[in-house]
Amino acid sequence: MNEITIASTNVTVKEYQGQRVITFKDIDTVHQRPDGTARRNFNTNKKHFIEGEDYFVRNSYEAKNEFNMVAPNGLVLVTESGYLMLVKSFTDDLSWDVQRELIKSYFRLKEIINTTPQTPQLPYTYIEKTYHARPVLTANDISNIFGVNPITLYNFIKTRLLPDRDYDLLQGETLKDYTKENPDLPRCRKSIFVIYNTGLSRIISYFNLEGNKTPKFMTEHRGYVVQAEVRQVMEYVRRELKGIEALTYLIESDETLRNLETYRKILVKKLSAIQWWKIDVSTVKLGIHHITDTEFKSIINGNSGMSY
C-alpha cells in the first residue's frame, strides 16, 4: 500500500467507497496522543456522528480482507468530516499543523491528482421544498446556490447551528414525513439536513454570502391550509395556545434540568410553528405575522397582548 508522510509519521493510504479514510490509531499516532484518545473522543460524542458520512464500520473479516488489518472488535474508518469533528479539542500547535497537512496531503490529494475522466453530473436544479409546511433548503441546495464547500458547510451546521430552531436532521420516520410532503424530490439518503430561515440567515452572515441569491420561496410567509369548519379551526388554535401557556408555567417550575430542557425544546417548536399558521376557510382568514420591535416592547410593558 502507498504511504504518505504526515508530521514525520508514515500513514498508510486507506480508501473506502471512493474516499480517503483514516483509523483511530492513525489519528493518535500523527497527533502524538496516547493510544485510545481518538476512540474515546468518538465514543463520548458518537451521537453527533453519522454512519456513512462521518465514519464507516467494518467487521473483523472485512478489516482483514480489505485492509489487511487485524481488528478483533471491528474497524472504524473515519472520513474527513469525522476527522475534523474528532480533533476539535486538539488545539496545540502540533495539532494545527497536522490537521492542515492531513487535509491537504491526505484527504484531498486524491482530488488534486486524479485525472481520470468522470461521468458528467446532471446540472443542479433548485426545487421548492417544505418540512411541516415550512420552507426549507437542504445543505446541498445551499452549497450549490451560494458556492459553499459542502464539508465546510456540513461542519458549520453541526457545530454552530441549533437543532429544532435553525435546522433539523431528518432520518427514519421524520425522513419519511419529508418524503411524503415533497413527492417530486429525488429519493433521499439515510439522512438529510433541512435548514430553516433562521439557520440560513446565520450561514449567510457567517460566510458573508450574497443574500439576494436566496430563493424567493424561502422569503415568503407560507404555511399549510387547513380545510375545516370555523369551529374546528378555532378549537385547534385555542388548543395550541393553551399548550404554549402550559409550557410557560412548566418552564418556571422546579422540575429537573432534563425535564426543563425537554419543555424548552417543545415550546421552541410550537412558537416557531405559529409564524407559519395560515388558515383559509370560506369565512375565516387568520394570519400571524412576525412580531415587530414596537409590539414586543408593548407586550413587555404590559400594554398589550393577544388580540382577537
CSV table of C-alpha atoms in Angstrom, one decimal:
chain,number,residue,atom,x,y,z
A,1,MET,CA,0.0,0.0,0.0
A,2,ASN,CA,1.1,3.6,-0.6
A,3,GLU,CA,2.2,5.7,2.3
A,4,ILE,CA,2.1,9.5,2.9
A,5,THR,CA,4.3,11.2,5.4
A,6,ILE,CA,2.4,13.5,7.9
A,7,ALA,CA,4.4,15.3,10.6
A,8,SER,CA,7.4,12.9,10.1
A,9,THR,CA,5.0,9.9,10.5
A,10,ASN,CA,4.1,7.5,7.7
A,11,VAL,CA,0.4,7.0,7.2
A,12,THR,CA,-0.8,4.1,5.0
A,13,VAL,CA,-3.3,5.4,2.5
A,14,LYS,CA,-6.7,3.8,3.0
A,15,GLU,CA,-9.8,4.3,0.8
A,16,TYR,CA,-13.3,3.1,1.2
A,17,GLN,CA,-16.3,3.8,-1.1
A,18,GLY,CA,-14.2,6.2,-3.2
A,19,GLN,CA,-12.9,8.4,-0.4
A,20,ARG,CA,-9.9,8.6,1.8
A,21,VAL,CA,-10.4,7.3,5.4
A,22,ILE,CA,-8.2,7.1,8.5
A,23,THR,CA,-8.3,5.0,11.7
A,24,PHE,CA,-8.3,6.0,15.3
A,25,LYS,CA,-4.7,4.6,15.6
A,26,ASP,CA,-3.6,6.8,12.7
A,27,ILE,CA,-5.0,9.9,14.4
A,28,ASP,CA,-3.4,9.1,17.8
A,29,THR,CA,-0.1,8.5,16.1
A,30,VAL,CA,0.2,11.6,13.9
A,31,HIS,CA,-1.1,13.8,16.7
A,32,GLN,CA,1.3,12.2,19.2
A,33,ARG,CA,-1.6,11.4,21.6
A,34,PRO,CA,-1.9,8.4,23.9
A,35,ASP,CA,-3.4,5.3,22.4
A,36,GLY,CA,-7.2,5.4,22.7
A,37,THR,CA,-7.6,9.2,22.7
A,38,ALA,CA,-9.4,9.4,19.3
A,39,ARG,CA,-11.6,6.4,20.1
A,40,ARG,CA,-12.5,7.9,23.5
A,41,ASN,CA,-13.5,11.2,21.8
A,42,PHE,CA,-15.5,9.3,19.3
A,43,ASN,CA,-17.4,7.2,21.9
A,44,THR,CA,-18.1,10.3,24.0
A,45,ASN,CA,-19.7,12.2,21.1
A,46,LYS,CA,-20.9,9.3,19.0
A,47,LYS,CA,-24.5,10.7,18.9
A,48,HIS,CA,-23.2,13.6,16.8
A,49,PHE,CA,-21.6,11.4,14.1
A,50,ILE,CA,-23.5,9.9,11.2
A,51,GLU,CA,-22.5,6.5,10.0
A,52,GLY,CA,-22.0,6.5,6.2
A,53,GLU,CA,-20.9,10.2,6.3
A,54,ASP,CA,-18.5,10.7,9.2
A,55,TYR,CA,-17.4,7.1,9.6
A,56,PHE,CA,-17.8,3.6,8.4
A,57,VAL,CA,-17.7,0.3,10.3
A,58,ARG,CA,-16.1,-2.9,9.0
A,59,ASN,CA,-16.2,-6.2,10.9
A,60,SER,CA,-13.1,-8.3,11.6
A,61,TYR,CA,-13.2,-10.3,8.4
A,62,GLU,CA,-13.7,-7.2,6.3
A,63,ALA,CA,-10.9,-5.4,8.0
A,64,LYS,CA,-8.5,-8.3,7.3
A,65,ASN,CA,-9.8,-8.9,3.8
A,66,GLU,CA,-10.0,-5.2,2.6
A,67,PHE,CA,-7.2,-3.6,4.6
A,68,ASN,CA,-5.0,-6.5,5.8
A,69,MET,CA,-5.6,-5.2,9.4
A,70,VAL,CA,-6.3,-7.4,12.5
A,71,ALA,CA,-9.3,-5.9,14.3
A,72,PRO,CA,-10.9,-8.4,16.7
A,73,ASN,CA,-13.6,-5.8,17.7
A,74,GLY,CA,-14.1,-4.5,14.2
A,75,LEU,CA,-12.6,-1.4,12.4
A,76,VAL,CA,-13.9,2.2,12.4
A,77,LEU,CA,-12.9,4.2,9.3
A,78,VAL,CA,-13.1,7.9,9.8
A,79,THR,CA,-13.8,10.3,6.9
A,80,GLU,CA,-12.6,13.8,6.5
A,81,SER,CA,-15.7,15.3,8.2
A,82,GLY,CA,-15.5,12.8,11.0
A,83,TYR,CA,-11.8,13.6,11.5
A,84,LEU,CA,-12.4,17.3,11.7
A,85,MET,CA,-15.1,16.7,14.4
A,86,LEU,CA,-12.9,14.3,16.4
A,87,VAL,CA,-9.9,16.7,16.6
A,88,LYS,CA,-11.8,19.9,17.5
A,89,SER,CA,-10.4,19.6,21.1
A,90,PHE,CA,-6.8,19.3,19.8
A,91,THR,CA,-5.7,22.9,19.9
A,92,ASP,CA,-1.9,22.7,20.4
A,93,ASP,CA,0.5,24.0,17.7
A,94,LEU,CA,1.4,20.5,16.5
A,95,SER,CA,-2.3,19.6,16.1
A,96,TRP,CA,-3.0,22.6,13.9
A,97,ASP,CA,-0.1,21.7,11.7
A,98,VAL,CA,-1.1,18.1,11.5
A,99,GLN,CA,-4.7,19.0,10.7
A,100,ARG,CA,-3.6,21.2,7.8
A,101,GLU,CA,-1.2,18.7,6.5
A,102,LEU,CA,-3.7,15.8,6.7
A,103,ILE,CA,-6.4,17.7,4.9
A,104,LYS,CA,-4.1,18.9,2.1
A,105,SER,CA,-1.8,15.9,1.7
A,106,TYR,CA,-4.0,13.0,2.6
A,107,PHE,CA,-7.8,13.6,2.3
A,108,ARG,CA,-7.7,15.9,-0.7
A,109,LEU,CA,-4.6,14.8,-2.5
A,110,LYS,CA,-6.6,12.3,-4.5
A,111,GLU,CA,-8.9,15.1,-5.7
A,112,ILE,CA,-5.9,17.1,-6.9
A,113,ILE,CA,-4.0,14.4,-8.8
A,114,ASN,CA,-7.0,12.4,-10.1
A,115,THR,CA,-7.1,13.0,-13.9
A,116,THR,CA,-9.5,10.1,-14.7
A,117,PRO,CA,-12.4,11.4,-16.8
A,118,GLN,CA,-15.5,11.5,-14.6
A,119,THR,CA,-19.1,10.8,-15.6
A,120,PRO,CA,-20.7,14.2,-16.1
A,121,GLN,CA,-23.2,15.0,-13.3
A,122,LEU,CA,-26.6,16.4,-14.0
A,123,PRO,CA,-26.8,20.2,-13.6
A,124,TYR,CA,-28.2,21.3,-10.3
A,125,THR,CA,-31.8,22.4,-10.3
A,126,TYR,CA,-33.4,24.1,-7.3
A,127,ILE,CA,-36.7,22.6,-6.3
A,128,GLU,CA,-39.0,24.2,-3.7
A,129,LYS,CA,-39.5,22.0,-0.7
A,130,THR,CA,-41.0,22.2,2.8
A,131,TYR,CA,-40.9,20.4,6.1
A,132,HIS,CA,-44.0,20.6,8.2
A,133,ALA,CA,-45.2,23.3,5.8
A,134,ARG,CA,-42.1,25.5,6.5
A,135,PRO,CA,-39.9,26.4,3.5
A,136,VAL,CA,-36.5,24.7,3.8
A,137,LEU,CA,-33.2,24.3,2.0
A,138,THR,CA,-31.0,21.3,2.1
A,139,ALA,CA,-27.3,21.5,2.7
A,140,ASN,CA,-26.9,20.6,-1.0
A,141,ASP,CA,-29.1,23.5,-2.0
A,142,ILE,CA,-27.0,26.0,0.0
A,143,SER,CA,-23.8,24.5,-1.3
A,144,ASN,CA,-24.9,24.9,-5.0
A,145,ILE,CA,-26.7,28.2,-4.7
A,146,PHE,CA,-24.1,30.1,-2.7
A,147,GLY,CA,-21.0,28.1,-3.6
A,148,VAL,CA,-20.0,27.0,-0.1
A,149,ASN,CA,-17.8,24.0,0.2
A,150,PRO,CA,-20.0,21.0,1.2
A,151,ILE,CA,-17.7,19.7,4.0
A,152,THR,CA,-17.2,23.2,5.4
A,153,LEU,CA,-20.9,23.8,5.4
A,154,TYR,CA,-21.7,20.4,6.9
A,155,ASN,CA,-19.3,21.1,9.8
A,156,PHE,CA,-20.7,24.6,10.4
A,157,ILE,CA,-24.3,23.2,10.6
A,158,LYS,CA,-23.3,20.6,13.2
A,159,THR,CA,-21.2,22.8,15.3
A,160,ARG,CA,-22.7,26.3,15.1
A,161,LEU,CA,-26.4,26.0,14.4
A,162,LEU,CA,-29.1,24.9,16.9
A,163,PRO,CA,-31.3,21.9,16.1
A,164,ASP,CA,-35.0,22.4,16.1
A,165,ARG,CA,-34.6,26.2,15.6
A,166,ASP,CA,-32.1,26.5,12.8
A,167,TYR,CA,-32.1,23.1,11.2
A,168,ASP,CA,-33.4,19.5,11.6
A,169,LEU,CA,-31.6,16.3,10.8
A,170,LEU,CA,-34.2,14.0,9.2
A,171,GLN,CA,-33.8,10.3,9.4
A,172,GLY,CA,-36.2,7.4,10.0
A,173,GLU,CA,-39.8,8.5,10.5
A,174,THR,CA,-39.0,12.2,10.1
A,175,LEU,CA,-37.4,11.5,6.7
A,176,LYS,CA,-40.4,9.6,5.6
A,177,ASP,CA,-42.6,12.6,6.5
A,178,TYR,CA,-40.4,14.8,4.5
A,179,THR,CA,-40.5,12.5,1.5
A,180,LYS,CA,-44.3,12.3,1.6
A,181,GLU,CA,-44.5,16.1,1.9
A,182,ASN,CA,-42.2,16.5,-1.2
A,183,PRO,CA,-43.1,13.6,-3.5
A,184,ASP,CA,-41.4,15.2,-6.5
A,185,LEU,CA,-38.0,15.2,-4.9
A,186,PRO,CA,-35.3,12.5,-5.8
A,187,ARG,CA,-35.1,9.7,-3.3
A,188,CYS,CA,-33.1,10.8,-0.2
A,189,ARG,CA,-30.3,9.0,1.5
A,190,LYS,CA,-30.5,7.6,5.1
A,191,SER,CA,-30.5,11.1,6.5
A,192,ILE,CA,-30.7,14.7,5.3
A,193,PHE,CA,-30.2,18.2,6.8
A,194,VAL,CA,-33.0,20.7,6.2
A,195,ILE,CA,-32.2,24.3,7.1
A,196,TYR,CA,-34.9,26.9,8.2
A,197,ASN,CA,-34.8,30.6,7.6
A,198,THR,CA,-33.1,31.3,10.9
A,199,GLY,CA,-30.3,28.8,10.1
A,200,LEU,CA,-29.9,30.2,6.5
A,201,SER,CA,-29.6,33.8,7.9
A,202,ARG,CA,-26.7,32.6,10.2
A,203,ILE,CA,-25.0,30.8,7.3
A,204,ILE,CA,-25.2,33.9,5.1
A,205,SER,CA,-23.9,36.1,7.8
A,206,TYR,CA,-21.1,33.9,8.9
A,207,PHE,CA,-19.7,33.2,5.4
A,208,ASN,CA,-20.6,36.7,4.1
A,209,LEU,CA,-22.7,35.3,1.2
A,210,GLU,CA,-24.9,37.2,-1.2
A,211,GLY,CA,-28.3,37.2,0.4
A,212,ASN,CA,-30.0,38.2,-2.9
A,213,LYS,CA,-29.3,34.6,-4.1
A,214,THR,CA,-31.8,33.3,-1.6
A,215,PRO,CA,-34.7,31.6,-3.4
A,216,LYS,CA,-37.9,33.7,-3.3
A,217,PHE,CA,-39.8,30.7,-1.9
A,218,MET,CA,-37.7,30.9,1.3
A,219,THR,CA,-38.6,34.6,1.9
A,220,GLU,CA,-42.3,34.2,1.5
A,221,HIS,CA,-44.5,33.6,4.6
A,222,ARG,CA,-46.0,30.3,3.6
A,223,GLY,CA,-48.0,27.7,5.6
A,224,TYR,CA,-50.3,24.9,5.1
A,225,VAL,CA,-54.0,25.3,4.5
A,226,VAL,CA,-56.4,23.7,7.0
A,227,GLN,CA,-59.7,22.8,5.4
A,228,ALA,CA,-62.2,22.7,8.3
A,229,GLU,CA,-65.3,24.3,9.8
A,230,VAL,CA,-64.8,27.6,11.6
A,231,ARG,CA,-65.5,25.9,15.0
A,232,GLN,CA,-62.9,23.2,14.3
A,233,VAL,CA,-60.3,25.8,13.3
A,234,MET,CA,-60.8,27.9,16.4
A,235,GLU,CA,-60.7,24.9,18.6
A,236,TYR,CA,-57.3,24.0,17.0
A,237,VAL,CA,-55.9,27.4,17.6
A,238,ARG,CA,-57.2,27.6,21.2
A,239,ARG,CA,-55.7,24.1,22.0
A,240,GLU,CA,-52.3,25.1,20.6
A,241,LEU,CA,-52.3,28.4,22.6
A,242,LYS,CA,-53.3,26.6,25.8
A,243,GLY,CA,-50.4,24.2,25.2
A,244,ILE,CA,-48.0,27.1,24.9
A,245,GLU,CA,-49.3,28.7,28.0
A,246,ALA,CA,-49.0,25.4,30.0
A,247,LEU,CA,-45.4,25.0,28.8
A,248,THR,CA,-44.5,28.5,30.0
A,249,TYR,CA,-45.7,27.6,33.5
A,250,LEU,CA,-43.8,24.3,33.4
A,251,ILE,CA,-40.6,26.1,32.5
A,252,GLU,CA,-41.0,28.2,35.6
A,253,SER,CA,-41.5,25.2,37.8
A,254,ASP,CA,-39.0,23.3,40.0
A,255,GLU,CA,-38.6,20.4,37.6
A,256,THR,CA,-35.3,18.7,36.9
A,257,LEU,CA,-32.9,20.3,34.4
A,258,ARG,CA,-33.6,17.4,32.0
A,259,ASN,CA,-37.3,18.0,32.0
A,260,LEU,CA,-37.0,21.7,31.8
A,261,GLU,CA,-34.8,21.3,28.7
A,262,THR,CA,-37.5,19.0,27.2
A,263,TYR,CA,-40.2,21.6,27.8
A,264,ARG,CA,-38.0,24.3,26.3
A,265,LYS,CA,-37.5,22.3,23.1
A,266,ILE,CA,-41.2,21.7,22.8
A,267,LEU,CA,-42.0,25.3,23.4
A,268,VAL,CA,-39.5,26.4,20.7
A,269,LYS,CA,-41.1,24.2,18.2
A,270,LYS,CA,-44.6,25.4,19.0
A,271,LEU,CA,-43.6,29.1,18.9
A,272,SER,CA,-41.7,28.6,15.7
A,273,ALA,CA,-44.8,27.0,14.1
A,274,ILE,CA,-47.0,29.9,14.9
A,275,GLN,CA,-45.4,32.2,12.4
A,276,TRP,CA,-46.3,29.7,9.7
A,277,TRP,CA,-50.0,29.4,10.5
A,278,LYS,CA,-52.1,30.3,7.6
A,279,ILE,CA,-55.6,29.1,7.8
A,280,ASP,CA,-58.0,29.8,5.0
A,281,VAL,CA,-61.7,28.7,5.1
A,282,SER,CA,-64.7,30.3,3.4
A,283,THR,CA,-65.3,32.8,6.2
A,284,VAL,CA,-62.1,32.9,8.2
A,285,LYS,CA,-58.6,34.1,7.3
A,286,LEU,CA,-56.1,34.0,10.1
A,287,GLY,CA,-52.5,35.2,9.7
A,288,ILE,CA,-49.9,35.6,12.4
A,289,HIS,CA,-47.0,37.8,11.4
A,290,HIS,CA,-43.5,38.3,12.8
A,291,ILE,CA,-43.6,40.5,15.9
A,292,THR,CA,-42.1,44.0,15.5
A,293,ASP,CA,-39.9,45.7,18.0
A,294,THR,CA,-42.6,48.1,18.9
A,295,GLU,CA,-45.1,45.3,19.5
A,296,PHE,CA,-42.6,43.3,21.5
A,297,LYS,CA,-41.8,46.3,23.8
A,298,SER,CA,-45.5,47.0,24.3
A,299,ILE,CA,-46.1,43.4,25.4
A,300,ILE,CA,-43.1,43.5,27.8
A,301,ASN,CA,-44.5,46.7,29.3
A,302,GLY,CA,-47.9,45.1,29.8
A,303,ASN,CA,-49.7,47.5,27.4
A,304,SER,CA,-50.9,44.8,25.0
A,305,GLY,CA,-51.0,41.0,24.5
A,306,MET,CA,-53.0,38.6,22.4
A,307,SER,CA,-55.5,40.4,20.2
A,308,TYR,CA,-58.7,39.0,18.8
